[in-house]
PDB file of C-alpha atoms in Angstrom:
ATOM      1  CA  UNK A   6      -7.897 -65.017 -18.733  1.00 89.00           C
ATOM      2  CA  UNK A   7      -5.448 -63.746 -16.141  1.00 92.00           C
ATOM      3  CA  UNK A   8      -6.162 -60.016 -16.257  1.00 93.00           C
ATOM      4  CA  UNK A   9      -8.624 -57.809 -18.119  1.00 94.00           C
ATOM      5  CA  UNK A  10      -8.744 -54.085 -18.927  1.00 93.00           C
ATOM      6  CA  UNK A  11     -10.870 -51.956 -21.238  1.00 92.00           C
ATOM      7  CA  UNK A  12      -8.027 -52.062 -23.804  1.00 89.00           C
ATOM      8  CA  UNK A  13      -6.617 -55.593 -23.567  1.00 93.00           C
ATOM      9  CA  UNK A  14      -6.741 -58.947 -21.799  1.00 94.00           C
ATOM     10  CA  UNK A  15      -3.790 -61.014 -20.605  1.00 94.00           C
ATOM     11  CA  UNK A  16      -4.422 -64.633 -21.549  1.00 94.00           C
ATOM     12  CA  UNK A  17      -2.691 -67.722 -20.155  1.00 94.00           C
ATOM     13  CA  UNK A  18      -2.244 -70.742 -22.426  1.00 92.00           C
ATOM     14  CA  UNK A  19      -0.791 -74.123 -21.735  1.00 91.00           C
ATOM     15  CA  UNK A  20       1.632 -75.149 -24.473  1.00 89.00           C
ATOM     16  CA  UNK A  21       2.367 -78.843 -25.050  1.00 90.00           C
ATOM     17  CA  UNK A  22       5.512 -80.095 -23.300  1.00 88.00           C
ATOM     18  CA  UNK A  23       5.974 -76.820 -21.388  1.00 87.00           C
ATOM     19  CA  UNK A  24       5.638 -76.668 -17.610  1.00 89.00           C
ATOM     20  CA  UNK A  25       5.010 -72.930 -17.352  1.00 91.00           C
ATOM     21  CA  UNK A  26       2.046 -71.229 -19.015  1.00 91.00           C
ATOM     22  CA  UNK A  27       2.477 -68.982 -22.044  1.00 91.00           C
ATOM     23  CA  UNK A  28       1.003 -65.485 -21.830  1.00 94.00           C
ATOM     24  CA  UNK A  29      -0.354 -63.389 -24.659  1.00 94.00           C
ATOM     25  CA  UNK A  30      -2.273 -60.150 -25.081  1.00 94.00           C
ATOM     26  CA  UNK A  31      -5.741 -60.238 -26.551  1.00 95.00           C
ATOM     27  CA  UNK A  32      -6.543 -56.919 -28.197  1.00 94.00           C
ATOM     28  CA  UNK A  33      -9.286 -56.133 -30.692  1.00 95.00           C
ATOM     29  CA  UNK A  34      -8.192 -56.286 -34.319  1.00 97.00           C
ATOM     30  CA  UNK A  35      -6.958 -53.061 -35.919  1.00 97.00           C
ATOM     31  CA  UNK A  36      -7.627 -51.428 -39.263  1.00 98.00           C
ATOM     32  CA  UNK A  37      -5.283 -49.087 -41.092  1.00 98.00           C
ATOM     33  CA  UNK A  38      -5.890 -47.157 -44.305  1.00 98.00           C
ATOM     34  CA  UNK A  39      -3.386 -46.067 -46.949  1.00 96.00           C
ATOM     35  CA  UNK A  40      -5.332 -43.035 -48.195  1.00 96.00           C
ATOM     36  CA  UNK A  41      -4.269 -41.232 -51.375  1.00 95.00           C
ATOM     37  CA  UNK A  42      -5.690 -38.064 -52.912  1.00 95.00           C
ATOM     38  CA  UNK A  43      -6.044 -37.393 -56.631  1.00 92.00           C
ATOM     39  CA  UNK A  44      -3.186 -34.885 -56.199  1.00 93.00           C
ATOM     40  CA  UNK A  45      -0.744 -37.699 -55.280  1.00 91.00           C
ATOM     41  CA  UNK A  46      -0.807 -36.921 -51.563  1.00 95.00           C
ATOM     42  CA  UNK A  47      -0.961 -39.410 -48.722  1.00 95.00           C
ATOM     43  CA  UNK A  48      -3.358 -38.565 -45.901  1.00 97.00           C
ATOM     44  CA  UNK A  49      -1.623 -38.952 -42.540  1.00 98.00           C
ATOM     45  CA  UNK A  50      -2.525 -37.977 -38.990  1.00 97.00           C
ATOM     46  CA  UNK A  51      -0.301 -36.527 -36.296  1.00 96.00           C
ATOM     47  CA  UNK A  52      -1.253 -37.214 -32.700  1.00 95.00           C
ATOM     48  CA  UNK A  53       0.271 -37.528 -29.259  1.00 94.00           C
ATOM     49  CA  UNK A  54       0.844 -41.135 -28.165  1.00 94.00           C
ATOM     50  CA  UNK A  55       1.258 -41.497 -24.381  1.00 93.00           C
ATOM     51  CA  UNK A  56       2.832 -44.974 -24.702  1.00 92.00           C
ATOM     52  CA  UNK A  57       5.878 -43.540 -26.505  1.00 95.00           C
ATOM     53  CA  UNK A  58       5.492 -40.015 -25.055  1.00 96.00           C
ATOM     54  CA  UNK A  59       5.707 -38.235 -28.398  1.00 95.00           C
ATOM     55  CA  UNK A  60       3.686 -36.988 -31.336  1.00 96.00           C
ATOM     56  CA  UNK A  61       3.634 -39.532 -34.143  1.00 96.00           C
ATOM     57  CA  UNK A  62       2.812 -39.389 -37.834  1.00 98.00           C
ATOM     58  CA  UNK A  63       0.556 -42.303 -38.805  1.00 97.00           C
ATOM     59  CA  UNK A  64      -1.936 -43.656 -41.287  1.00 98.00           C
ATOM     60  CA  UNK A  65      -5.587 -43.318 -40.265  1.00 98.00           C
ATOM     61  CA  UNK A  66      -6.143 -46.353 -38.030  1.00 97.00           C
ATOM     62  CA  UNK A  67      -8.200 -47.751 -35.190  1.00 96.00           C
ATOM     63  CA  UNK A  68      -9.830 -50.816 -33.688  1.00 96.00           C
ATOM     64  CA  UNK A  69     -12.352 -52.957 -35.508  1.00 97.00           C
ATOM     65  CA  UNK A  70     -15.550 -51.961 -33.757  1.00 94.00           C
ATOM     66  CA  UNK A  71     -17.918 -54.581 -32.365  1.00 92.00           C
ATOM     67  CA  UNK A  72     -20.719 -55.375 -34.832  1.00 95.00           C
ATOM     68  CA  UNK A  73     -18.702 -53.937 -37.744  1.00 97.00           C
ATOM     69  CA  UNK A  74     -16.704 -55.594 -40.472  1.00 98.00           C
ATOM     70  CA  UNK A  75     -13.069 -54.524 -40.784  1.00 98.00           C
ATOM     71  CA  UNK A  76     -13.991 -52.610 -43.959  1.00 98.00           C
ATOM     72  CA  UNK A  77     -16.764 -50.707 -42.177  1.00 97.00           C
ATOM     73  CA  UNK A  78     -14.369 -49.808 -39.361  1.00 97.00           C
ATOM     74  CA  UNK A  79     -11.722 -48.711 -41.889  1.00 98.00           C
ATOM     75  CA  UNK A  80     -14.188 -46.354 -43.596  1.00 96.00           C
ATOM     76  CA  UNK A  81     -15.290 -45.011 -40.210  1.00 94.00           C
ATOM     77  CA  UNK A  82     -11.725 -44.405 -38.972  1.00 96.00           C
ATOM     78  CA  UNK A  83     -10.757 -42.652 -42.216  1.00 96.00           C
ATOM     79  CA  UNK A  84     -13.768 -40.351 -41.931  1.00 94.00           C
ATOM     80  CA  UNK A  85     -13.506 -39.698 -38.176  1.00 92.00           C
ATOM     81  CA  UNK A  86      -9.776 -39.035 -38.082  1.00 94.00           C
ATOM     82  CA  UNK A  87      -9.297 -37.166 -41.360  1.00 95.00           C
ATOM     83  CA  UNK A  88     -12.607 -35.925 -42.734  1.00 93.00           C
ATOM     84  CA  UNK A  89     -11.883 -37.794 -45.974  1.00 96.00           C
ATOM     85  CA  UNK A  90     -13.822 -40.566 -47.657  1.00 95.00           C
ATOM     86  CA  UNK A  91     -13.574 -42.715 -50.760  1.00 94.00           C
ATOM     87  CA  UNK A  92     -16.039 -44.683 -52.821  1.00 90.00           C
ATOM     88  CA  UNK A  93     -13.262 -47.234 -53.408  1.00 89.00           C
ATOM     89  CA  UNK A  94     -11.774 -49.142 -50.505  1.00 95.00           C
ATOM     90  CA  UNK A  95      -9.557 -52.055 -51.483  1.00 94.00           C
ATOM     91  CA  UNK A  96      -8.432 -54.783 -49.097  1.00 97.00           C
ATOM     92  CA  UNK A  97      -4.634 -55.173 -49.134  1.00 96.00           C
ATOM     93  CA  UNK A  98      -4.173 -57.974 -46.596  1.00 97.00           C
ATOM     94  CA  UNK A  99      -3.789 -58.676 -42.888  1.00 98.00           C
ATOM     95  CA  UNK A 100      -0.691 -58.338 -40.735  1.00 97.00           C
ATOM     96  CA  UNK A 101       0.246 -59.852 -37.378  1.00 96.00           C
ATOM     97  CA  UNK A 102       1.695 -57.139 -35.163  1.00 91.00           C
ATOM     98  CA  UNK A 103       3.735 -59.251 -32.763  1.00 93.00           C
ATOM     99  CA  UNK A 104       3.436 -63.015 -33.167  1.00 92.00           C
ATOM    100  CA  UNK A 105       5.194 -63.632 -29.852  1.00 91.00           C
ATOM    101  CA  UNK A 106       2.786 -61.579 -27.737  1.00 93.00           C
ATOM    102  CA  UNK A 107      -0.327 -60.259 -29.489  1.00 94.00           C
ATOM    103  CA  UNK A 108      -3.278 -62.272 -30.766  1.00 94.00           C
ATOM    104  CA  UNK A 109      -4.772 -59.561 -32.974  1.00 96.00           C
ATOM    105  CA  UNK A 110      -4.532 -58.795 -36.673  1.00 97.00           C
ATOM    106  CA  UNK A 111      -4.261 -55.536 -38.581  1.00 98.00           C
ATOM    107  CA  UNK A 112      -6.566 -55.311 -41.584  1.00 98.00           C
ATOM    108  CA  UNK A 113      -4.997 -53.085 -44.248  1.00 98.00           C
ATOM    109  CA  UNK A 114      -6.927 -51.132 -46.864  1.00 97.00           C
ATOM    110  CA  UNK A 115      -6.195 -48.733 -49.698  1.00 96.00           C
ATOM    111  CA  UNK A 116      -8.504 -45.769 -50.217  1.00 96.00           C
ATOM    112  CA  UNK A 117      -7.680 -44.264 -53.593  1.00 91.00           C
ATOM    113  CA  UNK A 118      -8.849 -40.845 -54.744  1.00 92.00           C
ATOM    114  CA  UNK A 119     -10.050 -39.784 -51.300  1.00 96.00           C
ATOM    115  CA  UNK A 120     -11.984 -36.546 -51.112  1.00 94.00           C
ATOM    116  CA  UNK A 121     -13.018 -34.294 -48.244  1.00 93.00           C
ATOM    117  CA  UNK A 122     -16.380 -35.187 -46.741  1.00 90.00           C
ATOM    118  CA  UNK A 123     -19.118 -32.557 -46.473  1.00 83.00           C
ATOM    119  CA  UNK A 124     -18.114 -29.443 -44.540  1.00 66.00           C
ATOM    120  CA  UNK A 125     -20.033 -30.406 -41.392  1.00 70.00           C
ATOM    121  CA  UNK A 126     -17.185 -32.788 -40.449  1.00 63.00           C
ATOM    122  CA  UNK A 127     -15.567 -31.999 -37.109  1.00 67.00           C
ATOM    123  CA  UNK A 128     -12.283 -33.788 -36.580  1.00 63.00           C
ATOM    124  CA  UNK A 129     -10.999 -35.320 -33.410  1.00 64.00           C
ATOM    125  CA  UNK A 130      -9.589 -32.507 -31.291  1.00 65.00           C
ATOM    126  CA  UNK A 131      -6.200 -34.063 -30.672  1.00 85.00           C
ATOM    127  CA  UNK A 132      -5.507 -35.220 -34.242  1.00 90.00           C
ATOM    128  CA  UNK A 133      -3.913 -33.085 -36.949  1.00 94.00           C
ATOM    129  CA  UNK A 134      -4.513 -34.118 -40.567  1.00 95.00           C
ATOM    130  CA  UNK A 135      -1.328 -33.930 -42.657  1.00 97.00           C
ATOM    131  CA  UNK A 136      -1.273 -34.222 -46.461  1.00 98.00           C
ATOM    132  CA  UNK A 137       2.143 -35.381 -47.661  1.00 96.00           C
ATOM    133  CA  UNK A 138       3.175 -35.534 -51.328  1.00 94.00           C
ATOM    134  CA  UNK A 139       3.676 -39.215 -52.142  1.00 90.00           C
ATOM    135  CA  UNK A 140       7.201 -38.396 -53.338  1.00 86.00           C
ATOM    136  CA  UNK A 141       8.095 -37.258 -49.790  1.00 92.00           C
ATOM    137  CA  UNK A 142       6.838 -40.300 -47.846  1.00 93.00           C
ATOM    138  CA  UNK A 143      10.061 -42.273 -48.286  1.00 90.00           C
ATOM    139  CA  UNK A 144      12.040 -39.305 -46.933  1.00 93.00           C
ATOM    140  CA  UNK A 145       9.808 -39.190 -43.844  1.00 95.00           C
ATOM    141  CA  UNK A 146      10.478 -42.889 -43.228  1.00 95.00           C
ATOM    142  CA  UNK A 147      14.239 -42.573 -43.709  1.00 93.00           C
ATOM    143  CA  UNK A 148      14.438 -39.489 -41.448  1.00 95.00           C
ATOM    144  CA  UNK A 149      12.565 -41.336 -38.697  1.00 96.00           C
ATOM    145  CA  UNK A 150       9.514 -39.066 -38.861  1.00 96.00           C
ATOM    146  CA  UNK A 151       7.089 -41.811 -39.973  1.00 96.00           C
ATOM    147  CA  UNK A 152       7.991 -44.795 -37.792  1.00 95.00           C
ATOM    148  CA  UNK A 153       4.858 -46.829 -37.069  1.00 96.00           C
ATOM    149  CA  UNK A 154       5.964 -50.323 -38.119  1.00 95.00           C
ATOM    150  CA  UNK A 155       2.508 -51.640 -39.025  1.00 96.00           C
ATOM    151  CA  UNK A 156       1.777 -48.501 -41.034  1.00 97.00           C
ATOM    152  CA  UNK A 157       4.998 -48.897 -42.992  1.00 96.00           C
ATOM    153  CA  UNK A 158       4.127 -52.573 -43.553  1.00 96.00           C
ATOM    154  CA  UNK A 159       0.652 -51.586 -44.823  1.00 96.00           C
ATOM    155  CA  UNK A 160       2.267 -49.088 -47.185  1.00 94.00           C
ATOM    156  CA  UNK A 161       4.597 -51.851 -48.387  1.00 92.00           C
ATOM    157  CA  UNK A 162       1.567 -54.076 -49.101  1.00 93.00           C
ATOM    158  CA  UNK A 163       0.126 -51.280 -51.246  1.00 91.00           C
ATOM    159  CA  UNK A 164       3.443 -50.873 -53.083  1.00 88.00           C
ATOM    160  CA  UNK A 165       3.912 -54.607 -53.636  1.00 85.00           C
ATOM    161  CA  UNK A 166       0.375 -54.891 -54.972  1.00 81.00           C
ATOM    162  CA  UNK A 167       1.255 -51.958 -57.269  1.00 73.00           C
ATOM    163  CA  UNK A 168      -1.484 -49.815 -55.791  1.00 65.00           C
ATOM    164  CA  UNK A 169       0.887 -47.120 -54.541  1.00 63.00           C
ATOM    165  CA  UNK A 170       4.323 -46.017 -55.615  1.00 64.00           C
ATOM    166  CA  UNK A 171       7.184 -44.244 -53.916  1.00 62.00           C
ATOM    167  CA  UNK A 172       9.286 -43.057 -56.871  1.00 58.00           C
ATOM    168  CA  UNK A 173      12.742 -43.929 -55.588  1.00 52.00           C
ATOM    169  CA  UNK A 174      11.852 -47.065 -53.629  1.00 53.00           C
ATOM    170  CA  UNK A 175      14.100 -49.982 -54.556  1.00 46.00           C
ATOM    171  CA  UNK A 176      15.895 -47.868 -57.140  1.00 43.00           C
ATOM    172  CA  UNK A 177      19.662 -47.383 -56.940  1.00 43.00           C
ATOM    173  CA  UNK A 178      20.773 -43.776 -56.469  1.00 50.00           C
ATOM    174  CA  UNK A 179      21.764 -41.801 -59.530  1.00 50.00           C
ATOM    175  CA  UNK A 180      25.430 -40.871 -59.867  1.00 54.00           C
ATOM    176  CA  UNK A 181      24.734 -37.431 -58.371  1.00 57.00           C
ATOM    177  CA  UNK A 182      22.697 -38.804 -55.463  1.00 51.00           C
ATOM    178  CA  UNK A 183      24.566 -40.001 -52.348  1.00 54.00           C
ATOM    179  CA  UNK A 184      23.949 -43.574 -51.183  1.00 51.00           C
ATOM    180  CA  UNK A 185      21.757 -44.083 -48.162  1.00 49.00           C
TER     181      UNK A 185
END
């Protein structure tokens, strides 16, 4: 280990037949949850992200906590960030965020038919919960309002596994609809 912080470690590795070391970032694994209500809404969160200096629209997400399974952390993040819960949490797959730099994985889950938790829930002060009709999610992506790459990839896993649907995804435009 070359350098360590509370958020990440810089790791040096010797690669065969290379004179210089290779550096990577060791970060705890992430979880992200595609959460859908019975009313065909996706549960998103809006929060300020200092790294990109803007408010972003994202899926409920966070680190896998020590002494927790990824599923336990996913349930916890969904509840803490949104005040929603689900009796059904389905594993969609894992993603590698940046194979050239990061060692961590993102564990992706689908929470179908989420419902508000009991009224004593107090959300995180700096996070706004946003319910978006599923039919509008593709528009948010195309307009650059929902841009988190790993979140979009998690949504794609849900779509490819036929667990979620964006009505016009992969469909050619109708004759009255302009091409994108």
